[in-house]
Short mmCIF file of C-alpha atoms in Angstrom, two decimals:
data_model
loop_
_atom_site.label_atom_id
_atom_site.label_comp_id
_atom_site.label_asym_id
_atom_site.label_seq_id
_atom_site.Cartn_x
_atom_site.Cartn_y
_atom_site.Cartn_z
CA UNK A 180 -154.93 22.25 -59.25
CA UNK A 181 -158.32 21.02 -59.69
CA UNK A 182 -161.00 21.07 -62.32
CA UNK A 183 -164.26 18.88 -63.45
CA UNK A 184 -165.39 15.94 -62.35
CA UNK A 185 -162.34 16.87 -59.91
CA UNK A 186 -159.59 15.25 -62.23
CA UNK A 187 -156.29 16.74 -61.87
CA UNK A 188 -155.03 18.96 -64.71
CA UNK A 189 -152.39 16.21 -66.73
CA UNK A 190 -155.55 13.74 -66.01
CA UNK A 191 -158.32 16.32 -67.73
CA UNK A 192 -155.67 17.01 -70.67
CA UNK A 193 -154.91 13.23 -71.16
CA UNK A 194 -158.79 12.54 -70.77
CA UNK A 195 -159.98 14.26 -73.66
CA UNK A 196 -156.61 13.24 -75.47
CA UNK A 197 -157.29 9.86 -74.92
CA UNK A 198 -161.66 10.11 -75.26
CA UNK A 199 -161.06 11.49 -79.14
CA UNK A 200 -159.28 8.86 -79.61
CA UNK A 201 -162.64 6.31 -78.90
CA UNK A 202 -164.68 8.73 -80.72
CA UNK A 203 -162.29 8.84 -83.79
CA UNK A 204 -162.28 5.16 -83.44
CA UNK A 205 -166.59 4.93 -83.68
CA UNK A 206 -167.05 7.77 -85.82
CA UNK A 207 -165.07 4.90 -88.43
CA UNK A 208 -167.54 2.21 -87.38
CA UNK A 209 -170.52 4.18 -87.93
CA UNK A 210 -170.28 5.21 -91.12
CA UNK A 211 -171.19 2.06 -92.53
CA UNK A 212 -174.33 1.16 -91.04
CA UNK A 213 -175.17 5.04 -91.81
CA UNK A 214 -174.85 4.56 -95.15
CA UNK A 215 -176.39 1.37 -95.71
CA UNK A 216 -180.14 2.79 -96.69
CA UNK A 217 -178.04 4.20 -99.54
CA UNK A 218 -176.31 1.74 -100.60
CA UNK A 219 -178.92 -0.50 -100.49
CA UNK A 220 -180.87 1.83 -103.31
CA UNK A 221 -177.49 2.64 -105.05
CA UNK A 222 -176.29 -0.41 -105.40
CA UNK A 223 -177.62 -4.03 -106.73
CA UNK A 224 -176.97 -5.60 -103.25
CA UNK A 225 -179.12 -7.31 -100.94
CA UNK A 226 -179.50 -6.02 -97.41
CA UNK A 227 -177.70 -9.08 -95.66
CA UNK A 228 -174.28 -9.03 -98.07
CA UNK A 229 -174.17 -5.11 -96.43
CA UNK A 230 -174.35 -6.78 -93.25
CA UNK A 231 -171.92 -9.06 -94.11
CA UNK A 232 -169.58 -6.04 -94.43
CA UNK A 233 -169.96 -4.43 -91.06
CA UNK A 234 -169.31 -8.10 -89.83
CA UNK A 235 -166.46 -8.65 -91.82
CA UNK A 236 -165.51 -5.82 -89.95
CA UNK A 237 -166.73 -6.87 -86.51
CA UNK A 238 -164.22 -9.61 -87.34
CA UNK A 239 -160.69 -8.34 -87.98
CA UNK A 240 -161.21 -5.77 -85.55
CA UNK A 241 -162.23 -8.68 -82.81
CA UNK A 242 -159.15 -11.51 -84.05
CA UNK A 243 -156.34 -8.92 -83.70
CA UNK A 244 -157.29 -7.66 -80.37
CA UNK A 245 -155.68 -10.67 -78.45
CA UNK A 246 -152.52 -9.81 -80.21
CA UNK A 247 -152.46 -6.13 -79.40
CA UNK A 248 -153.61 -6.79 -75.83
CA UNK A 249 -150.15 -8.76 -75.43
CA UNK A 250 -148.04 -5.91 -77.16
CA UNK A 251 -149.90 -3.19 -75.47
CA UNK A 252 -148.44 -5.39 -72.05
CA UNK A 253 -144.86 -5.14 -74.05
CA UNK A 254 -144.40 -2.31 -75.99
CA UNK A 255 -144.76 1.90 -76.35
CA UNK A 256 -148.41 2.03 -77.01
CA UNK A 257 -148.01 5.34 -79.08
CA UNK A 258 -146.27 2.82 -81.93
CA UNK A 259 -149.89 0.63 -81.30
CA UNK A 260 -152.40 3.77 -81.05
CA UNK A 261 -151.63 5.97 -84.48
CA UNK A 262 -150.96 2.97 -87.13
CA UNK A 263 -154.99 1.51 -85.60
CA UNK A 264 -155.87 5.16 -86.91
CA UNK A 265 -154.01 5.28 -90.37
CA UNK A 266 -155.21 1.92 -91.03
CA UNK A 267 -159.17 2.70 -90.07
CA UNK A 268 -158.84 5.88 -92.55
CA UNK A 269 -157.11 3.83 -95.44
CA UNK A 270 -159.70 1.26 -95.26
CA UNK A 271 -162.42 3.95 -95.59
CA UNK A 272 -160.00 5.61 -98.47
CA UNK A 273 -160.31 2.39 -100.25
CA UNK A 274 -164.12 1.40 -99.26
CA UNK A 275 -165.07 4.79 -101.09
CA UNK A 276 -162.79 4.13 -103.97
CA UNK A 277 -164.52 0.56 -105.10
CA UNK A 278 -166.63 1.32 -107.31
CA UNK A 279 -163.71 2.40 -109.82
CA UNK A 280 -161.33 -0.22 -108.58
CA UNK A 281 -164.18 -3.00 -108.94
CA UNK A 282 -165.38 -2.17 -112.62
CA UNK A 283 -161.86 -3.61 -113.11
CA UNK A 284 -162.67 -7.19 -111.19
CA UNK A 285 -164.71 -10.00 -112.67
CA UNK A 286 -167.51 -10.78 -110.69
CA UNK A 287 -167.23 -13.98 -108.17
CA UNK A 288 -170.13 -16.34 -107.17
CA UNK A 289 -170.10 -18.41 -103.97
CA UNK A 290 -172.41 -20.82 -102.85
CA UNK A 291 -174.94 -18.97 -105.80
CA UNK A 292 -174.60 -15.66 -104.60
CA UNK A 293 -172.81 -13.51 -106.84
CA UNK A 294 -170.21 -10.75 -105.21
CA UNK A 295 -169.06 -8.07 -108.04
CA UNK A 296 -166.01 -6.74 -108.26
CA UNK A 297 -167.16 -3.49 -106.65
CA UNK A 298 -168.43 -5.83 -103.75
CA UNK A 299 -164.96 -7.45 -103.24
CA UNK A 300 -162.83 -3.94 -103.05
CA UNK A 301 -165.42 -3.01 -100.43
CA UNK A 302 -164.83 -6.50 -98.26
CA UNK A 303 -161.29 -5.62 -98.47
CA UNK A 304 -160.84 -1.52 -97.38
CA UNK A 305 -162.92 -3.46 -94.40
CA UNK A 306 -160.42 -5.91 -93.67
CA UNK A 307 -158.06 -3.27 -93.21
CA UNK A 308 -160.56 -0.64 -91.21
CA UNK A 309 -160.96 -3.60 -88.75
CA UNK A 310 -157.41 -4.16 -88.39
CA UNK A 311 -156.87 -0.57 -87.49
CA UNK A 312 -160.10 -1.12 -85.18
CA UNK A 313 -158.32 -4.08 -83.02
CA UNK A 314 -155.76 -1.51 -81.73
CA UNK A 315 -157.88 1.23 -79.73
CA UNK A 316 -159.51 -1.11 -76.96
CA UNK A 317 -156.85 -3.09 -75.50
CA UNK A 318 -154.08 -0.13 -75.89
CA UNK A 319 -157.02 2.57 -74.71
CA UNK A 320 -158.01 0.59 -71.17
CA UNK A 321 -154.32 0.48 -69.74
CA UNK A 322 -153.21 3.82 -71.10
CA UNK A 323 -155.92 5.26 -68.90
CA UNK A 324 -155.24 3.04 -65.78
CA UNK A 325 -151.57 4.13 -66.35
CA UNK A 326 -152.16 7.74 -66.46
CA UNK A 327 -155.13 8.24 -64.32
CA UNK A 328 -156.06 7.43 -60.41
CA UNK A 329 -157.98 4.85 -59.51
CA UNK A 330 -160.41 7.50 -57.69
CA UNK A 331 -160.98 9.68 -60.99
CA UNK A 332 -160.97 5.91 -63.11
CA UNK A 333 -164.42 5.71 -63.82
CA UNK A 334 -165.40 9.20 -64.51
CA UNK A 335 -162.46 9.11 -67.34
CA UNK A 336 -163.93 5.66 -68.85
CA UNK A 337 -167.38 7.52 -68.72
CA UNK A 338 -165.75 10.43 -70.70
CA UNK A 339 -163.87 7.68 -73.11
CA UNK A 340 -167.53 5.73 -73.13
CA UNK A 341 -169.36 9.48 -74.53
CA UNK A 342 -166.47 10.22 -77.18
CA UNK A 343 -167.11 6.88 -78.31
CA UNK A 344 -171.23 8.21 -79.13
CA UNK A 345 -170.31 11.16 -79.98
CA UNK A 346 -168.24 9.28 -82.70
CA UNK A 347 -170.98 7.02 -83.32
CA UNK A 348 -173.48 10.70 -83.41
CA UNK A 349 -171.16 11.98 -86.36
CA UNK A 350 -171.09 9.27 -88.37
CA UNK A 351 -174.74 9.12 -88.97
CA UNK A 352 -175.14 13.77 -88.45
CA UNK A 353 -172.22 13.32 -91.27
CA UNK A 354 -173.63 11.10 -94.12
CA UNK A 355 -177.26 12.90 -93.29
CA UNK A 356 -176.40 15.99 -93.63
CA UNK A 357 -173.23 15.58 -96.47
CA UNK A 358 -175.73 13.28 -98.45
CA UNK A 359 -178.13 16.60 -99.78
CA UNK A 360 -174.96 18.30 -101.77
CA UNK A 361 -172.17 14.97 -101.97
CA UNK A 362 -171.69 11.39 -103.19
CA UNK A 363 -171.59 9.09 -99.96
CA UNK A 364 -167.77 8.15 -102.21
CA UNK A 365 -166.76 11.90 -101.09
CA UNK A 366 -168.24 12.29 -97.52
CA UNK A 367 -165.98 8.27 -96.99
CA UNK A 368 -163.24 10.32 -98.86
CA UNK A 369 -163.23 13.92 -96.51
CA UNK A 370 -163.80 11.71 -93.63
CA UNK A 371 -161.04 9.44 -94.52
CA UNK A 372 -158.56 12.30 -95.18
CA UNK A 373 -159.45 14.13 -91.75
CA UNK A 374 -158.47 10.88 -90.29
CA UNK A 375 -154.88 10.33 -91.31
CA UNK A 376 -154.12 14.20 -90.79
CA UNK A 377 -155.45 13.64 -86.80
CA UNK A 378 -153.50 10.83 -86.49
CA UNK A 379 -150.34 13.26 -87.52
CA UNK A 380 -151.40 15.18 -85.07
CA UNK A 381 -151.79 12.53 -82.48
CA UNK A 382 -148.01 11.47 -83.15
CA UNK A 383 -146.75 14.95 -82.25
CA UNK A 384 -148.81 15.11 -78.87
CA UNK A 385 -147.16 11.84 -77.89
CA UNK A 386 -143.69 12.70 -79.03
CA UNK A 387 -143.84 15.17 -76.10
CA UNK A 388 -143.66 12.38 -73.59
CA UNK A 389 -146.25 14.47 -71.38
CA UNK A 390 -148.16 11.55 -70.83
CA UNK A 391 -147.22 8.39 -69.73
CA UNK A 392 -147.46 5.38 -73.08
CA UNK A 393 -144.95 2.69 -71.81
CA UNK A 394 -146.03 -0.20 -70.13
CA UNK A 395 -145.33 -0.81 -66.27
CA UNK A 396 -142.19 -2.26 -65.34
CA UNK A 397 -143.27 -5.81 -64.30
CA UNK A 398 -141.47 -8.23 -61.95
CA UNK A 399 -140.43 -10.90 -62.22
CA UNK A 400 -142.95 -12.91 -60.96
CA UNK A 401 -145.62 -11.41 -63.14
CA UNK A 402 -143.11 -11.65 -66.29
CA UNK A 403 -143.13 -15.56 -65.36
CA UNK A 404 -147.35 -15.46 -65.32
CA UNK A 405 -147.18 -17.33 -62.05
CA UNK A 406 -149.21 -14.88 -60.13
CA UNK A 407 -151.96 -14.38 -63.34
CA UNK A 408 -152.04 -18.52 -63.33
CA UNK A 409 -152.55 -18.41 -59.58
CA UNK A 410 -155.54 -16.33 -59.94
CA UNK A 411 -157.02 -18.05 -62.65
CA UNK A 412 -156.93 -21.94 -61.33
CA UNK A 413 -156.29 -21.43 -57.72
CA UNK A 414 -159.02 -18.90 -56.80
CA UNK A 415 -161.52 -18.74 -59.94
CA UNK A 416 -163.67 -16.93 -58.02
CA UNK A 417 -161.29 -13.94 -57.91
CA UNK A 418 -160.86 -13.69 -61.96
CA UNK A 419 -161.85 -16.84 -64.22
CA UNK A 420 -165.90 -17.51 -63.01
CA UNK A 421 -166.68 -13.92 -63.19
CA UNK A 422 -164.97 -13.15 -66.25
CA UNK A 423 -166.78 -15.48 -68.07
CA UNK A 424 -170.02 -14.05 -66.90
CA UNK A 425 -168.59 -11.15 -68.12
CA UNK A 426 -167.86 -12.19 -71.45
CA UNK A 427 -171.05 -14.05 -71.30
CA UNK A 428 -173.55 -10.87 -70.71
CA UNK A 429 -171.24 -8.72 -73.03
CA UNK A 430 -171.79 -11.36 -75.85
CA UNK A 431 -175.62 -11.05 -75.63
CA UNK A 432 -175.85 -7.18 -74.76
CA UNK A 433 -173.95 -6.80 -77.86
CA UNK A 434 -176.29 -8.68 -80.27
CA UNK A 435 -178.52 -5.77 -79.01
CA UNK A 436 -176.12 -3.11 -79.46
CA UNK A 437 -174.39 -3.91 -83.16
CA UNK A 438 -178.29 -4.93 -83.98
CA UNK A 439 -179.63 -1.37 -82.93
CA UNK A 440 -175.96 -0.09 -84.33
CA UNK A 441 -175.84 -1.74 -87.95
CA UNK A 442 -180.01 -1.29 -88.61
CA UNK A 443 -181.51 1.24 -86.75
CA UNK A 444 -181.36 3.64 -89.66
CA UNK A 445 -182.76 1.26 -92.20
CA UNK A 446 -185.63 -0.10 -89.00
CA UNK A 447 -186.59 3.77 -89.06
CA UNK A 448 -186.62 4.57 -92.69
CA UNK A 449 -188.81 1.12 -93.70
CA UNK A 450 -190.61 1.03 -90.60
CA UNK A 451 -191.80 5.01 -90.57
CA UNK A 452 -190.31 6.51 -93.81
CA UNK A 453 -190.86 10.00 -92.71
CA UNK A 454 -189.82 13.04 -94.47
CA UNK A 455 -190.18 16.29 -95.03
CA UNK A 456 -189.36 19.94 -96.70
CA UNK A 457 -187.79 22.88 -95.04
CA UNK A 458 -187.23 26.24 -97.04
CA UNK A 459 -188.01 23.67 -99.88
CA UNK A 460 -185.50 21.74 -99.27
CA UNK A 461 -186.83 17.89 -99.11
CA UNK A 462 -185.33 15.53 -96.35
CA UNK A 463 -185.54 12.31 -97.70
CA UNK A 464 -186.30 9.18 -95.29
CA UNK A 465 -182.87 7.67 -95.54
CA UNK A 466 -181.60 10.88 -94.39
CA UNK A 467 -184.65 11.41 -91.12
CA UNK A 468 -183.73 7.92 -89.94
CA UNK A 469 -179.71 8.60 -89.59
CA UNK A 470 -180.86 11.71 -87.69
CA UNK A 471 -183.16 9.63 -85.45
CA UNK A 472 -180.01 7.16 -84.76
CA UNK A 473 -178.28 10.35 -84.24
CA UNK A 474 -180.46 11.32 -80.87
CA UNK A 475 -180.47 7.73 -79.52
CA UNK A 476 -176.47 7.76 -79.65
CA UNK A 477 -176.31 11.60 -78.24
CA UNK A 478 -178.35 10.42 -75.34
CA UNK A 479 -175.73 7.78 -74.95
CA UNK A 480 -172.91 10.10 -74.95
CA UNK A 481 -174.65 12.39 -72.29
CA UNK A 482 -175.59 9.10 -70.30
CA UNK A 483 -172.25 7.81 -70.11
CA UNK A 484 -170.53 10.69 -68.29
CA UNK A 485 -173.50 10.16 -65.89
CA UNK A 486 -172.72 6.43 -65.04
CA UNK A 487 -169.15 7.23 -65.35
CA UNK A 488 -169.58 9.15 -62.35
CA UNK A 489 -171.84 6.38 -60.98
CA UNK A 490 -169.36 3.81 -61.31
CA UNK A 491 -166.62 5.07 -58.39
CA UNK A 492 -169.66 5.52 -56.29
CA UNK A 493 -172.37 2.41 -56.78
CA UNK A 494 -172.06 -1.29 -57.28
CA UNK A 495 -171.05 -1.92 -61.33
CA UNK A 496 -173.43 -5.39 -61.29
CA UNK A 497 -176.68 -2.61 -60.13
CA UNK A 498 -176.05 -0.16 -62.34
CA UNK A 499 -175.59 -3.02 -65.45
CA UNK A 500 -178.96 -4.33 -64.48
CA UNK A 501 -181.14 -1.12 -64.46
CA UNK A 502 -180.07 -0.26 -67.25
CA UNK A 503 -179.98 -3.37 -68.89
CA UNK A 504 -183.73 -3.88 -67.55
CA UNK A 505 -184.37 -0.38 -69.44
CA UNK A 506 -183.50 -0.96 -72.73
CA UNK A 507 -185.11 -4.53 -72.86
CA UNK A 508 -188.44 -2.83 -72.35
CA UNK A 509 -187.90 -0.16 -75.28
CA UNK A 510 -186.58 -2.79 -77.55
CA UNK A 511 -190.11 -4.67 -76.75
CA UNK A 512 -191.78 -2.00 -77.48
CA UNK A 513 -189.96 -1.35 -80.94
CA UNK A 514 -190.10 -4.74 -81.59
CA UNK A 515 -193.83 -4.78 -81.14
CA UNK A 516 -195.68 -1.35 -81.23
CA UNK A 517 -196.27 1.49 -84.08
CA UNK A 518 -194.90 4.50 -82.29
CA UNK A 519 -195.81 8.60 -83.46
CA UNK A 520 -192.76 10.49 -84.46
CA UNK A 521 -192.17 12.11 -80.74
CA UNK A 522 -193.12 8.55 -79.40
CA UNK A 523 -190.82 7.07 -81.75
CA UNK A 524 -187.62 9.60 -80.59
CA UNK A 525 -188.44 9.35 -76.70
CA UNK A 526 -187.61 5.34 -76.86
CA UNK A 527 -184.75 5.82 -78.60
CA UNK A 528 -183.16 8.63 -76.80
CA UNK A 529 -184.41 6.07 -73.29
CA UNK A 530 -182.70 3.03 -75.33
CA UNK A 531 -179.83 5.22 -75.96
CA UNK A 532 -178.99 6.40 -72.98
CA UNK A 533 -178.96 2.76 -71.20
CA UNK A 534 -177.64 0.35 -73.59
CA UNK A 535 -175.05 2.93 -74.93
CA UNK A 536 -175.01 4.82 -71.41
CA UNK A 537 -173.53 1.01 -69.50
CA UNK A 538 -170.01 0.93 -70.84
CA UNK A 539 -168.24 2.94 -68.07
CA UNK A 540 -170.14 0.41 -65.48
CA UNK A 541 -169.59 -2.85 -67.86
CA UNK A 542 -165.78 -1.23 -68.28
CA UNK A 543 -164.79 -0.45 -64.36
CA UNK A 544 -165.83 -4.05 -63.26
CA UNK A 545 -163.67 -5.72 -65.79
CA UNK A 546 -160.81 -3.82 -64.65
CA UNK A 547 -161.84 -4.22 -61.29
CA UNK A 548 -161.38 -8.70 -61.87
CA UNK A 549 -158.14 -8.39 -64.01
CA UNK A 550 -154.71 -8.25 -62.52
CA UNK A 551 -153.66 -4.77 -63.02
CA UNK A 552 -149.62 -6.73 -65.35
CA UNK A 553 -152.49 -8.57 -66.95
CA UNK A 554 -155.40 -5.77 -67.82
CA UNK A 555 -154.21 -5.13 -71.64
CA UNK A 556 -153.90 -8.77 -72.68
CA UNK A 557 -157.23 -9.08 -70.42
CA UNK A 558 -159.33 -6.81 -72.27
CA UNK A 559 -157.36 -7.92 -75.95
CA UNK A 560 -158.95 -11.62 -75.31
CA UNK A 561 -162.71 -10.17 -74.15
CA UNK A 562 -162.88 -8.17 -77.25
CA UNK A 563 -161.17 -10.53 -79.15
CA UNK A 564 -163.75 -13.68 -78.34
CA UNK A 565 -166.84 -11.31 -78.55
CA UNK A 566 -166.36 -9.12 -81.49
CA UNK A 567 -165.32 -12.39 -83.13
CA UNK A 568 -168.43 -14.42 -82.32
CA UNK A 569 -170.17 -11.07 -81.75
CA UNK A 570 -169.34 -10.79 -86.00
CA UNK A 571 -172.23 -13.18 -87.39
CA UNK A 572 -174.49 -10.79 -85.85
CA UNK A 573 -174.97 -8.15 -88.47
CA UNK A 574 -175.64 -11.02 -90.82
CA UNK A 575 -178.19 -12.54 -88.70
CA UNK A 576 -180.23 -9.40 -87.89
CA UNK A 577 -180.11 -8.93 -91.93
CA UNK A 578 -180.95 -12.32 -92.69
CA UNK A 579 -184.43 -12.02 -90.24
CA UNK A 580 -184.88 -8.30 -91.53
CA UNK A 581 -185.25 -10.13 -95.13
CA UNK A 582 -187.31 -12.93 -94.21
CA UNK A 583 -189.32 -12.19 -91.59
CA UNK A 584 -189.34 -8.11 -91.27
CA UNK A 585 -186.92 -5.69 -90.33
CA UNK A 586 -189.85 -5.08 -87.32
CA UNK A 587 -189.79 -8.14 -86.03
CA UNK A 588 -186.30 -9.08 -85.75
CA UNK A 589 -185.73 -6.56 -83.09
CA UNK A 590 -187.95 -9.25 -80.98
CA UNK A 591 -184.40 -11.44 -81.06
CA UNK A 592 -182.28 -7.51 -80.16
CA UNK A 593 -185.17 -8.20 -76.71
CA UNK A 594 -184.25 -11.09 -75.90
CA UNK A 595 -180.71 -10.72 -75.95
CA UNK A 596 -180.41 -7.41 -73.83
CA UNK A 597 -183.18 -9.82 -71.56
CA UNK A 598 -180.84 -12.84 -71.33
CA UNK A 599 -177.76 -10.69 -70.19
CA UNK A 600 -179.30 -9.87 -66.70
CA UNK A 601 -178.74 -13.86 -66.27
CA UNK A 602 -175.27 -13.24 -66.82
CA UNK A 603 -175.35 -10.02 -64.72
CA UNK A 604 -177.25 -12.36 -61.98
CA UNK A 605 -174.02 -15.09 -61.32
CA UNK A 606 -172.46 -12.15 -60.62
CA UNK A 607 -173.99 -12.05 -57.34
CA UNK A 608 -172.89 -15.45 -56.31
CA UNK A 609 -170.30 -16.03 -54.23
CA UNK A 610 -169.45 -19.46 -56.04
CA UNK A 611 -169.09 -17.02 -58.95
CA UNK A 612 -167.57 -13.98 -58.05
CA UNK A 613 -165.53 -12.69 -55.16
CA UNK A 614 -164.30 -9.02 -54.91
CA UNK A 615 -160.65 -8.69 -55.35
CA UNK A 616 -159.50 -5.87 -52.58
CA UNK A 617 -158.65 -3.36 -54.95
CA UNK A 618 -155.87 -0.39 -53.34
CA UNK A 619 -157.10 2.66 -54.07
CA UNK A 620 -153.79 5.71 -55.74
CA UNK A 621 -153.16 8.44 -54.12
CA UNK A 622 -154.42 11.80 -56.35
#
């Protein structure tokens, strides 16, 4: 039986399930950036400290991915996936309770900067939620490989990535609408409760055994690790060199992407400060900014479905190069030009479609390079390196925004995007990348 995207019925059901997991993860990922404009007004906290909360979340999410990747290749993945959702929910639950719980804690001064009691609780909440975040990628990608045929893998990676952008969009939309009638604490409490209920539902579905959640049984050669070592060092053009180039590309494009994810609402509200009224209801700049943010993310969600299909047909490197080139141009326009409301919307739609639409091609390229028996660990190691290293990005951009202005700081996002093209260029050299022969799985 064939249904949309030429998937089998079982593949379609699995694609919807695993995509919903990714969407849930990204819903939590983008809650904090969406409420930063509200926290700036409501808390006596500088922008760089709010950026530090995002950095803590990213750091904990990054540092846990390597061990999660190792576990993902060795234990039943449902025992990693469900606790990850629970931890993300509990972390934000604690974050929402921080104003009350933090009143009992004394302020701490480090390097002449004061960190209040409620800020300390917020940091703890982000640590817990970040640990939960660390389990999704190194578990999700091998699950896709295990349950989806090779000829349909790009399409499902597109659905997986598209769901992430829907989750990214849902965060600012929920905050933008909810803040009209609720406090930010109540918004986070409601979403955290929903996350816990989702984890229970996921447990019920996976326990039915319809989908394969256990790692493939490895032969002795792969268990000993000798085959992987041979690929890495005897033939570095097959695995080692191209993965280094991809990691550098990932790192640089993440600088631009994380800057957009963290500070787009602040950028729109500070630089343009749009507001309007509908039926007597005043829509403030913070809410308008989150709607622009949501439009950018929705564009990324739609684009990823298209790019996922293209990843099954065209060279992944070329697809990435085209998308990154357009992203760089859009970022330079935001940094140096003043736009009308309609033009600003078009730029954010184009930017979202390109910089967030590239993920299926990126992930398919990593999967092509990586030996199948090493896939969980490979994604875990890559995300650990990139996320831990990139955890300083929100602090850096926040500091730049405080010192040179939020619009000028976008110049550096454009520079990161531009430099990532150089890393893609290396992958066209036979001295760096020799494509691995791929066995096409039968439908």
